[in-house]
Coordinates of C-alpha atoms and ligand atoms in Angstrom, one line a residue:
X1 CA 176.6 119.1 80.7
X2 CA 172.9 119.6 78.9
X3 CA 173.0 119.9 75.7
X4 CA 170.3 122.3 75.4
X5 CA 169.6 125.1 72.8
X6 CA 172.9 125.9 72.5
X7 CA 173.0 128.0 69.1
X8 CA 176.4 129.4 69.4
X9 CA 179.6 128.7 71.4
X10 CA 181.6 132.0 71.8
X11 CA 185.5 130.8 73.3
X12 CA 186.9 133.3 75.7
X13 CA 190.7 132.4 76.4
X14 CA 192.8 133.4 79.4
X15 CA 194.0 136.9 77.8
X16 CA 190.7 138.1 76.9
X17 CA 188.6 138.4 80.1
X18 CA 187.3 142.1 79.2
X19 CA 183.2 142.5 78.8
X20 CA 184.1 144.5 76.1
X21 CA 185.1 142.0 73.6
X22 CA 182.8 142.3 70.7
X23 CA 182.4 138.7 70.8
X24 CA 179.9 139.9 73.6
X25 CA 177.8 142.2 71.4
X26 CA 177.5 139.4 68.6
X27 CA 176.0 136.7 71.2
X28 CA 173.1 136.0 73.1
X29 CA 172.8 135.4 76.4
X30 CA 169.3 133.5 76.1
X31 CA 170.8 131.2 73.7
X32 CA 174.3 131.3 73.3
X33 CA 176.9 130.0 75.4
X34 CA 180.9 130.8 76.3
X35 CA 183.6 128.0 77.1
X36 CA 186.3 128.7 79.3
X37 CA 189.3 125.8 79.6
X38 CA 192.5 125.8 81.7
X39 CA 194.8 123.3 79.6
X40 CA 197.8 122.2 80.2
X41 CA 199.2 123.1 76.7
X42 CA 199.1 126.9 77.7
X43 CA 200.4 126.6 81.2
X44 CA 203.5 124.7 80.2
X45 CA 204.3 125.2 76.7
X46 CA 207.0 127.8 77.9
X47 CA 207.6 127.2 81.7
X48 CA 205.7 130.1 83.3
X49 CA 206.6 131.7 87.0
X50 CA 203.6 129.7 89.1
X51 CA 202.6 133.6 90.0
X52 CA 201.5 133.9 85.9
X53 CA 199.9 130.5 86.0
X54 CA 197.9 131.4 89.6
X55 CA 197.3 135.1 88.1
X56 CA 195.8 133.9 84.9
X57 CA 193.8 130.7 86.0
X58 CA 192.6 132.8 88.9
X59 CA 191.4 135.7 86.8
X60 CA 189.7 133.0 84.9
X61 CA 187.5 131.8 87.2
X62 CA 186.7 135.3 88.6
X63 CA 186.0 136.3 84.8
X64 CA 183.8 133.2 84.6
X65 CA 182.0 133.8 88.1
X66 CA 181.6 137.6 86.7
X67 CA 180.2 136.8 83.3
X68 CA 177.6 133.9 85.3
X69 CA 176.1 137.2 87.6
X70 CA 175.8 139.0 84.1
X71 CA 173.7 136.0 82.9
X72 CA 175.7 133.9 80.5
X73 CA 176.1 130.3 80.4
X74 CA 180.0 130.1 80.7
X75 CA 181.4 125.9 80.5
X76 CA 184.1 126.5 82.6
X77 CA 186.6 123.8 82.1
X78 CA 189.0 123.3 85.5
X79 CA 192.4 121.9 84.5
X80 CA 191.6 119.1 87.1
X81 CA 188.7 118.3 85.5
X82 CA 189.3 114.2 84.3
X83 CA 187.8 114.6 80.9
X84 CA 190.1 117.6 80.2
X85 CA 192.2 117.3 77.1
X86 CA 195.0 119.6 77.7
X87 CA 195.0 121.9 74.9
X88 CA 192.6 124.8 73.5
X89 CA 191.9 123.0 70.3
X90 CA 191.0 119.8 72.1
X91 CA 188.6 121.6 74.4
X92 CA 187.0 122.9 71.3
X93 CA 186.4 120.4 69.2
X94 CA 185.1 118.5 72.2
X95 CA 182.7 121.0 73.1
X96 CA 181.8 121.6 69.1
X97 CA 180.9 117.8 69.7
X98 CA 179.0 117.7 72.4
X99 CA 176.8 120.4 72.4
X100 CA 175.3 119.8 69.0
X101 CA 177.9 121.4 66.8
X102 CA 177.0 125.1 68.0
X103 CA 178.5 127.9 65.4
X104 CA 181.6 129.1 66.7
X105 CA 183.0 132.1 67.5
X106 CA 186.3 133.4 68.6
X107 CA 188.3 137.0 69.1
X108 CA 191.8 137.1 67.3
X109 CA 194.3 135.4 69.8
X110 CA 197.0 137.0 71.0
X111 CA 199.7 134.4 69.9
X112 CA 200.2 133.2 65.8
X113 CA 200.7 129.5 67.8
X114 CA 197.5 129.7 69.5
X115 CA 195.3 130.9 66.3
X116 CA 197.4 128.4 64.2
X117 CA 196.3 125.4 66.5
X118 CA 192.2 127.0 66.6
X119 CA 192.7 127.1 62.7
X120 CA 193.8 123.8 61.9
X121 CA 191.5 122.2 63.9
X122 CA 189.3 122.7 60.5
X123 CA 186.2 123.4 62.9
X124 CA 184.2 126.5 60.9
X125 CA 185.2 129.4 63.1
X126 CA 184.2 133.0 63.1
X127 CA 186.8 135.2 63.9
X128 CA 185.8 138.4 65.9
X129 CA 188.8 141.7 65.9
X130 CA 190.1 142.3 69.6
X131 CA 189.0 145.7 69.8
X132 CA 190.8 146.5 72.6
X133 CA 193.8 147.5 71.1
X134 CA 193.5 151.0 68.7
X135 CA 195.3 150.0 65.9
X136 CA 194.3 146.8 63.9
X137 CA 196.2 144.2 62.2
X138 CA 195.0 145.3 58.7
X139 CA 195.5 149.1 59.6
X140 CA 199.1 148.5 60.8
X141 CA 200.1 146.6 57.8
X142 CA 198.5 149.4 56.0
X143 CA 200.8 151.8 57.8
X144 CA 203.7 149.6 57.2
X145 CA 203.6 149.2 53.4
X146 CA 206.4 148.2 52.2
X147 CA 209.3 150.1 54.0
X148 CA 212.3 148.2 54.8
X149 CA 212.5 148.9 58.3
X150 CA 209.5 150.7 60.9
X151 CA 210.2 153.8 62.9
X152 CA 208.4 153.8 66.4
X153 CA 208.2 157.2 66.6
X154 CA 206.1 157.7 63.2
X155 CA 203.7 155.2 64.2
X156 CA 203.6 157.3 67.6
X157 CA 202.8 160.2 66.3
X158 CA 199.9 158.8 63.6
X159 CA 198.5 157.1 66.7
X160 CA 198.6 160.6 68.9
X161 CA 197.0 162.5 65.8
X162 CA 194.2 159.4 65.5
X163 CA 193.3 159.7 68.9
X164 CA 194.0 163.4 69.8
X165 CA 195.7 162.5 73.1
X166 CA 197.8 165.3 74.3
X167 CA 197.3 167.3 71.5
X168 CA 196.9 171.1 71.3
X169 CA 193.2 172.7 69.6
X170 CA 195.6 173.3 66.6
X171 CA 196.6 169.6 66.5
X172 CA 200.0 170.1 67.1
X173 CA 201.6 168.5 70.1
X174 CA 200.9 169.6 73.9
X175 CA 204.2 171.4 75.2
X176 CA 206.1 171.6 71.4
X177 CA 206.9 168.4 71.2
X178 CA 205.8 164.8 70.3
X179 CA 208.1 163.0 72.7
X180 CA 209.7 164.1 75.9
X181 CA 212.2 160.9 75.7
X182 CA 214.8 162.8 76.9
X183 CA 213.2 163.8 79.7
X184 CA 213.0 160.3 81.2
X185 CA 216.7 159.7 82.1
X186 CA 217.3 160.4 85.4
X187 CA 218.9 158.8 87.7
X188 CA 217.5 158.3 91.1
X189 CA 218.6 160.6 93.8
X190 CA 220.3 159.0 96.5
X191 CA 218.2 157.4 99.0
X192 CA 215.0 158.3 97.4
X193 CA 212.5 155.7 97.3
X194 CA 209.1 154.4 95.4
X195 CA 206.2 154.7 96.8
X196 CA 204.7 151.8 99.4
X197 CA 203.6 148.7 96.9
X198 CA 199.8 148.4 96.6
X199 CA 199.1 144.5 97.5
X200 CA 196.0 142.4 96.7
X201 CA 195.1 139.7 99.2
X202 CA 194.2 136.1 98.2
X203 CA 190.6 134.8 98.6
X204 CA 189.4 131.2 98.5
X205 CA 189.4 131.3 94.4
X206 CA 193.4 131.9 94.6
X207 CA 194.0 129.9 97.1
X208 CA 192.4 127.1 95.4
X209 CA 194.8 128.1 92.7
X210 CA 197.8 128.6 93.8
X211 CA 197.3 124.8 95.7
X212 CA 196.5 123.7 92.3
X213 CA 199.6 125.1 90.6
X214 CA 202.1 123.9 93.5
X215 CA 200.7 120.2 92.7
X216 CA 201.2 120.1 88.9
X217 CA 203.5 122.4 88.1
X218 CA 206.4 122.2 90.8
X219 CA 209.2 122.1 88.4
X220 CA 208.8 125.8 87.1
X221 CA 211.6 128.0 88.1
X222 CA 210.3 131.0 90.2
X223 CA 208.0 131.2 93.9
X224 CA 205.1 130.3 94.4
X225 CA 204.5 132.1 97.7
X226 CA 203.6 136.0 98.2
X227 CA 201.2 136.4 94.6
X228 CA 199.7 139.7 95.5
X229 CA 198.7 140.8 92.4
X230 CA 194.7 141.9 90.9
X231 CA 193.1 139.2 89.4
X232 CA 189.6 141.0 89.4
X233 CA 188.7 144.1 87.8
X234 CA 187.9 146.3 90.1
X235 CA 191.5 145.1 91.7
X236 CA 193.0 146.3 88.6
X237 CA 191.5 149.3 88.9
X238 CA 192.4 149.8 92.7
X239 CA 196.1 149.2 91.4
X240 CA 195.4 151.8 88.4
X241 CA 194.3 154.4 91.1
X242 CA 197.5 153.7 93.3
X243 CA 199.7 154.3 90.5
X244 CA 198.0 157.6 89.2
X245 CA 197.9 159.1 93.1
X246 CA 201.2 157.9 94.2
X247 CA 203.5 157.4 91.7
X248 CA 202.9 158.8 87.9
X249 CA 203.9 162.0 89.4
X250 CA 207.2 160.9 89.3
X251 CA 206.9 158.1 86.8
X252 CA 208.5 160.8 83.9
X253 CA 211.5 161.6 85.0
X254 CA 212.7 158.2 86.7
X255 CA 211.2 156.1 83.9
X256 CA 214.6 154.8 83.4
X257 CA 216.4 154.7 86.9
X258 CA 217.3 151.3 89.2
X259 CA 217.2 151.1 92.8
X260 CA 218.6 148.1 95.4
X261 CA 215.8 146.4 97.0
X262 CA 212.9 149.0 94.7
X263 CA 212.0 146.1 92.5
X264 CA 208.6 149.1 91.0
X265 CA 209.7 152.2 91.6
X266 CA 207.8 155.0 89.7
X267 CA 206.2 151.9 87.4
X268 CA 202.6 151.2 87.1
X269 CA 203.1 147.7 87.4
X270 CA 199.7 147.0 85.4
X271 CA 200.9 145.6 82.3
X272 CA 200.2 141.8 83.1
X273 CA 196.5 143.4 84.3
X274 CA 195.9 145.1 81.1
X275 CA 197.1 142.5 78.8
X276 CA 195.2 140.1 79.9
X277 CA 191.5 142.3 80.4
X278 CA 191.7 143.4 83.5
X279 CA 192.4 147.4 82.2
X280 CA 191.1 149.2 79.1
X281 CA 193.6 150.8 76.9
X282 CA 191.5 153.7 76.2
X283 CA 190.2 154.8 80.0
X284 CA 194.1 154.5 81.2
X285 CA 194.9 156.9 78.0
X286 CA 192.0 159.2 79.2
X287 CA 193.2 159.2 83.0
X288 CA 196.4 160.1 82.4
X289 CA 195.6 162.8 79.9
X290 CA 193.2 164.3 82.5
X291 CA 195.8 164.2 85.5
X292 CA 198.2 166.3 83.2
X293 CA 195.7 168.8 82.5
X294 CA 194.6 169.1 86.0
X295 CA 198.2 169.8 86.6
X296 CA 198.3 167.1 88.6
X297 CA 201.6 165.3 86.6
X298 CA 204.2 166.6 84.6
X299 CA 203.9 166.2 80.4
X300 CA 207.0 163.9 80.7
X301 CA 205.2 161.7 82.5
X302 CA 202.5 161.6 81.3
X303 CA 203.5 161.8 77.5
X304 CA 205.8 159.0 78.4
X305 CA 203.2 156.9 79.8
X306 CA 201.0 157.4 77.1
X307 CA 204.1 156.9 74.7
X308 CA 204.3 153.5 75.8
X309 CA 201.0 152.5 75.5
X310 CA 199.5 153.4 72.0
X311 CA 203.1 154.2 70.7
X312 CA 205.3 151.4 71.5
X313 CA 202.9 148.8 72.9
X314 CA 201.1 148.7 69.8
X315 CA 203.5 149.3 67.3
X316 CA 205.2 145.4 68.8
X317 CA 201.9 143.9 68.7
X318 CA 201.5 145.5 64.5
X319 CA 204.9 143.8 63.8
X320 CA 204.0 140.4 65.6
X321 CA 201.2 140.0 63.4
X322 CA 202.9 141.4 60.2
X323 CA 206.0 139.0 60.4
X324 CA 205.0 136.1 62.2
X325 CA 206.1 133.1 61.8
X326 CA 209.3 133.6 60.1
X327 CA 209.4 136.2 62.3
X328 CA 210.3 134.2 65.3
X329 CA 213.1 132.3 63.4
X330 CA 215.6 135.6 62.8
X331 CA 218.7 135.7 64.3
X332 CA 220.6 138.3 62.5
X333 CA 223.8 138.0 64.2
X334 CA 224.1 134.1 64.7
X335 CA 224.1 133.5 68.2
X336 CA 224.5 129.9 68.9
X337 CA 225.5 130.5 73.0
X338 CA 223.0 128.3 75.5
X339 CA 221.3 130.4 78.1
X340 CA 223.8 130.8 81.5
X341 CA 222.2 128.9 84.0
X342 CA 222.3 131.7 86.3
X343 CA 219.3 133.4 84.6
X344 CA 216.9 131.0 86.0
X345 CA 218.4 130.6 89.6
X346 CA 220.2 134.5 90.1
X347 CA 223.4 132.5 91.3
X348 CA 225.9 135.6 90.0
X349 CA 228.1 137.9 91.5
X350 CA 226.9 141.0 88.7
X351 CA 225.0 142.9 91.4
X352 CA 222.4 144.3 88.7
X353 CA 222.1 141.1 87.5
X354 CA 221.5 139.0 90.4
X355 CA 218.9 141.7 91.2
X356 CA 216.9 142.0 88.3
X357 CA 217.0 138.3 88.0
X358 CA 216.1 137.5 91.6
X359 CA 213.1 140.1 91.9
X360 CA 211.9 138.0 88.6
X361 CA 211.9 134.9 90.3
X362 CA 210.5 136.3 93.0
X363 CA 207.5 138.3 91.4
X364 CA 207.4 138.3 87.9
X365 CA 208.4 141.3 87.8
X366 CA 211.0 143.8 86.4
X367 CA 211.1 147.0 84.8
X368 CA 211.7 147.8 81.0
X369 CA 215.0 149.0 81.8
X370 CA 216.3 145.7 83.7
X371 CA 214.6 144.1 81.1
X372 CA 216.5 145.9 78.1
X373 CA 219.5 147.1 79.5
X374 CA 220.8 144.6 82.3
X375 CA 219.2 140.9 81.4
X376 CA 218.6 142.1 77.8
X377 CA 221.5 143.7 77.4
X378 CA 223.7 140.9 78.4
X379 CA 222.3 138.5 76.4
X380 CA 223.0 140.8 73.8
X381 CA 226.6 141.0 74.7
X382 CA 226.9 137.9 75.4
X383 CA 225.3 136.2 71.8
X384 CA 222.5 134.5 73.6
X385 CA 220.8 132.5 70.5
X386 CA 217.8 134.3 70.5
X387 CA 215.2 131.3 70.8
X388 CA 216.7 131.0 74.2
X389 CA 216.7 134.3 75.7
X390 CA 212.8 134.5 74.1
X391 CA 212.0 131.8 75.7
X392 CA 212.9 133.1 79.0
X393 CA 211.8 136.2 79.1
X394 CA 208.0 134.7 77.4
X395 CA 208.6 131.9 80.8
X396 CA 209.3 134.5 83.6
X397 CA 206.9 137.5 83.5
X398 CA 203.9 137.9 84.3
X399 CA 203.0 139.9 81.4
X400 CA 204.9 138.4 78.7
X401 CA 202.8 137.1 76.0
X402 CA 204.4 136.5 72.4
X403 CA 202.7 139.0 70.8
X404 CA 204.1 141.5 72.8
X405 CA 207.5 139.8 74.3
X406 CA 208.8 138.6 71.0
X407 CA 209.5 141.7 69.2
X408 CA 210.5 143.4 72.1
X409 CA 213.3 140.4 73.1
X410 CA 214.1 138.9 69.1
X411 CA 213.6 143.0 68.2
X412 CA 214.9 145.6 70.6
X413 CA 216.9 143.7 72.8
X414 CA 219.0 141.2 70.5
X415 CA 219.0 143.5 67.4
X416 CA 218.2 140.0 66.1
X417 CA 215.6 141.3 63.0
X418 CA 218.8 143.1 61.6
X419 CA 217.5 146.5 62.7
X420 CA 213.8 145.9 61.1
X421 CA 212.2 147.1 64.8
X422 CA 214.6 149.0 66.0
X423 CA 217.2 151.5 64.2
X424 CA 220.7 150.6 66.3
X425 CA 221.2 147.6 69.1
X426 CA 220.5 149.0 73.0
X427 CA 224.6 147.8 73.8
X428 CA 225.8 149.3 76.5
X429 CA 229.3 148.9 79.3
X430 CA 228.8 148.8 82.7
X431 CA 228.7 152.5 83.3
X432 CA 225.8 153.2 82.0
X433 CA 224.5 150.7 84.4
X434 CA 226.5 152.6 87.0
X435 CA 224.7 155.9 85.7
X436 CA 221.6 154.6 86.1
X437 CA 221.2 152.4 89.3
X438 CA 223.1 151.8 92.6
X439 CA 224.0 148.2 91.9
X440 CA 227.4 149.0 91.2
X441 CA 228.5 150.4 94.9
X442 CA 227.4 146.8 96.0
X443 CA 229.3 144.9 93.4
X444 CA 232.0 142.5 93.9
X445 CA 233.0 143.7 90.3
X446 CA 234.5 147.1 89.5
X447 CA 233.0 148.7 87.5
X448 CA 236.0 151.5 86.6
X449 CA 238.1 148.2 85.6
X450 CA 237.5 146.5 81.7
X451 CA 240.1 144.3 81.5
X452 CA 241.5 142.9 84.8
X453 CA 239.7 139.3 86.0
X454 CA 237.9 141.3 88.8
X455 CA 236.4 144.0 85.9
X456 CA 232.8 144.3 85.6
X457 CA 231.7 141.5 82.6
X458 CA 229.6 144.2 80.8
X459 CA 232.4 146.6 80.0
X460 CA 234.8 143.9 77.9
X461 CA 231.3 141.9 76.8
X462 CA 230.5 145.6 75.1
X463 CA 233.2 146.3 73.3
X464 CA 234.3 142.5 72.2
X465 CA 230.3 142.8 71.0
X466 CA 231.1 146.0 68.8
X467 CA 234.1 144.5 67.8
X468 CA 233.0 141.2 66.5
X469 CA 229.9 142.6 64.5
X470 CA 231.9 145.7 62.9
X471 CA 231.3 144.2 59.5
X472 CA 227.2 144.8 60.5
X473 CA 227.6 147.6 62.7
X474 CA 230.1 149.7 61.7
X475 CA 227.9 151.6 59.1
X476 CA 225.3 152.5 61.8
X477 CA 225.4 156.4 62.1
X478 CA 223.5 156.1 65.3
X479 CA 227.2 153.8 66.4
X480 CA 229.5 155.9 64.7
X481 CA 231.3 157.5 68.2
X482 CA 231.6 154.8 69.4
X483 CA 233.3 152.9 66.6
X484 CA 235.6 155.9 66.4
X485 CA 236.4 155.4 70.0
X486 CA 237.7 152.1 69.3
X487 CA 239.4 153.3 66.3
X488 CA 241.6 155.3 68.6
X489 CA 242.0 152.8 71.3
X490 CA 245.6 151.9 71.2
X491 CA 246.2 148.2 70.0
X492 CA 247.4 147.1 73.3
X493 CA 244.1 147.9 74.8
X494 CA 242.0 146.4 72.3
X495 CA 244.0 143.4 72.3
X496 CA 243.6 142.9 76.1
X497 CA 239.4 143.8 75.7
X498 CA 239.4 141.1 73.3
X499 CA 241.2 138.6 75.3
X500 CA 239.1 139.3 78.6
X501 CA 235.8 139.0 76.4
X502 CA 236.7 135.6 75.1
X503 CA 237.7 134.6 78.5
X504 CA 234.2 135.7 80.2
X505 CA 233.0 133.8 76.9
X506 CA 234.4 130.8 77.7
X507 CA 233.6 130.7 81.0
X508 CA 229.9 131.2 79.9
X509 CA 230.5 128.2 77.6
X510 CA 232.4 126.1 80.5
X511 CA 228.7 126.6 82.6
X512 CA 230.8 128.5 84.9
X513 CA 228.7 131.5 86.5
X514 CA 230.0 134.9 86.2
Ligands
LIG1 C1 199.0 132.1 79.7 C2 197.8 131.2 79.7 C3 197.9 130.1 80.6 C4 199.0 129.9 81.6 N1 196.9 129.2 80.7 C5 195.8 129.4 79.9 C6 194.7 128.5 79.9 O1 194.7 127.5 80.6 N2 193.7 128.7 79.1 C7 193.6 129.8 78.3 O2 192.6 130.0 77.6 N3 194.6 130.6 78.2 C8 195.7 130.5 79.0 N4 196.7 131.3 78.9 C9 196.7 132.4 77.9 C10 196.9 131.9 76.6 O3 198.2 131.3 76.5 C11 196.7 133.0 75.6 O4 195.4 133.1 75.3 C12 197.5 132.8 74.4 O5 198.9 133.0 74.7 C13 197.1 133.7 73.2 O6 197.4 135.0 73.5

């Protein structure tokens, strides 16, 4: 590398491949230069599905080639490279090194690790807000105060008056209402299918990639084969399109359903896309808005949609940064219980959960609901330590990054910041699994059955669950039916619940599968 004229080094990581980063406005394309590193540190520090590794290395180097054609200098280290030092900080200081101890300059990371490393690397570093997320750090902590605990929904609701989505002239709500939640429940009719995936082909760059990761990193759980998602831009936006033409129609009132062999559904599937640059925030916001008003989708769908993206999306990423570290540590209810084998192979006979888990292995992919109330939920049930049931989740999706995967696993699936996030633990039996999805007609578990050895897990794990944290839980008003439910359970019953629970929990404890 020539070490010539190089005023200022600007680090772009492997989440922040948007051109809109203001890190781009600040430096100079004449002068200035941008470093790029694929380290091993990143790629295995949790171990990511080879489809995250291939998607984010490969939107790397397309990023890279992309920001070359606009006229920057990018040092673009390859994670074969032999002088490569495995981690961001090392790449940095390296670089700082050899190119003449440039200024530097960085955007806010997306994980407290990540900034904590950059930090202590005691190199002087500029710090640059991500600006592609609406609300920042400082104005969410604002927001926060000091309340005890955070309500979603308020946040929401700031965040639709600060940025006049879906809003009547008056600046009350569009259809009466801030939030159509209700409206997203239904269950799939029978038969009724998602529409056809959209796919994205390889070209040499991935192929090069996903070689690469089947070398080095052969001992993550999850395939390797069939990665079909964007890793460009104008990819991203070719999914985007699919999703507003073909399926946000429909998106509203199915939000919540689960279908046999329909691993997307209504879903957009762009999360992974936008979190790591691919999408902006504010055009999808815009979009949607505009195919509501051209009566092209339903307020349900699209207020959901939007719901989820400057309502819930960025209310998780506020918490991250307001509680990290100690954050990460809470475990509100104790769990100590390993993580059952079966979650990274899909070896069980619980039909939901062998699917969610297998289409996760398989793409990297699941839904918020098999996220939160099948593989969530029955860690939940189950007293998954925390740490554990993070990790996978941070490991196994494509999208997952801590800033957003933490509060959502440690948070609103485990219940494990003691209700901080979230105001009452997503528990549920079997049936509303049965409600909600088909899995159950398939099962070699009945799901009508709670106590009997050939009962579906989740309906004992729920109420053994209530029953052990009724010291906690009891008080919740948002519970109180169902405690009073088991109030009036005759002892006999709640006696045999008990005993099958600690039986499924034992067998969980003997490494037996379910
Ligand atoms: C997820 C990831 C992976 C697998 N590899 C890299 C990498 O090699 N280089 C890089 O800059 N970023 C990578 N990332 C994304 C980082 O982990 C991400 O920037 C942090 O999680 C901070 O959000």
């Amino acid at each position: 590398m020539v070490n010539d004229h190089v005023r200022r080094l600007g680090l772009v990581l492997g989440d922040q491949l948007s051109f809109d980063l203001s890190l781009f406005d600040e430096l100079d394309p004449a002068h200035d230069a941008l470093l790029m590193a694929e380290v091993r540190e990143e790629a295995s520090y949790v171990p990511h599905h080879p489809h995250k590794i291939v998607l984010v290395f490969s939107a790397m180097r397309h990023f890279a080639a992309a920001l070359e054609a606009r006229g920057w200098r990018v040092i673009y280290v390859r994670l074969d490279a032999v002088d490569n030092s495995g981690s961001l900080a090392g790449e940095l200081r390296r670089w700082h090194a050899a190119l003449g101890e440039p200024a530097l300059h960085l955007t806010e990371c997306g994980e407290w690790r990540v900034e904590e490393s950059l930090r202590s690397t005691g190199l002087p570093l500029t710090w640059h807000a991500d600006r592609r997320f609406l609300c920042s750090r400082e104005a969410f902590a604002k927001w926060a105060g000091n309340r005890r605990q955070l309500r979603m929904e308020l946040f929401y609701r700031e965040m639709r008056k600060r940025t006049g989505l879906l809003l009547e002239p008056d600046g009350q709500p569009l259809g009466g209402s801030w939030n159509f939640d209700a409206d997203n429940r239904k269950a799939l009719p029978k038969g009724a299918r998602g529409p056809f995936p959209a796919r994205f082909g390889q070209d040499a760059i991935t192929r090069e990639v996903v070689a690469l990761v089947g070398e080095r990193f052969a001992g993550h759980y999850g395939r390797l084969e069939g990665f079909d998602y964007p890793v460009t831009h104008d990819e991203a936006q070719a999914l985007w399109q699919h999703f507003l033409e073909f399926a946000l129609p429909s998106f509203g009132d199915y939000q919540d359903a689960m279908a046999e062999g329909e691993p997307y559904l209504f879903h957009a599937r762009i999360s992974a896309a936008l979190n790591i640059g691919l999408l902006d925030l504010r055009q999808l916001c815009a979009d949607v808005e505009n195919a509501h008003r051209r009566d092209r989708v339903p307020l349900n769908a699209a207020e959901g949609f939007i719901r989820q993206l400057i309502g819930w999306r960025e209310y998780v990423r506020g918490i991250y940064w307001l509680r990290m570290p100690e954050y990460a540590a809470l475990n509100a209810f104790g769990n100590r219980r390993s993580l059952p084998a079966f979650y990274w192979t899909g070896r069980t006979d619980m039909r939901c959960m062998a699917q969610a888990i297998g289409q996760t292995l398989e793409l990297g992919y699941a839904h918020h609901i098999q996220r939160l109330m099948v593989t969530g939920n029955f860690a939940l049930l189950a007293g998954i330590a925390p740490a554990a049931i993070c990790e996978w989740y941070l490991a196994v999706y494509l999208d997952a990054f801590e800033w957003v995967e933490l509060p959502n696993t440690l948070g609103m699936v485990m219940h494990a910041d003691g209700g901080y996030l979230g105001s009452k633990p997503y528990c549920a039996s079997g049936r509303y699994i049965q409600r909600m999805s088909d899995h159950c007609t398939n099962c070699r578990y009945n799901v009508e059955r709670a106590t009997e050895d050939d009962a579906c897990p989740f309906n004992a794990l729920y109420w053994h669950f209530l029953m052990r944290h009724r010291d906690r839980l009891g008080g919740n008003p948002r519970l109180a039916m169902v405690y009073r439910n088991l109030q009036r359970m005759a002892d006999a019953r709640v006696e045999a619940l008990w005993q099958r629970g600690e039986r499924l929990l034992a067998q969980l404890d003997a490494g037996e599968a379910l």
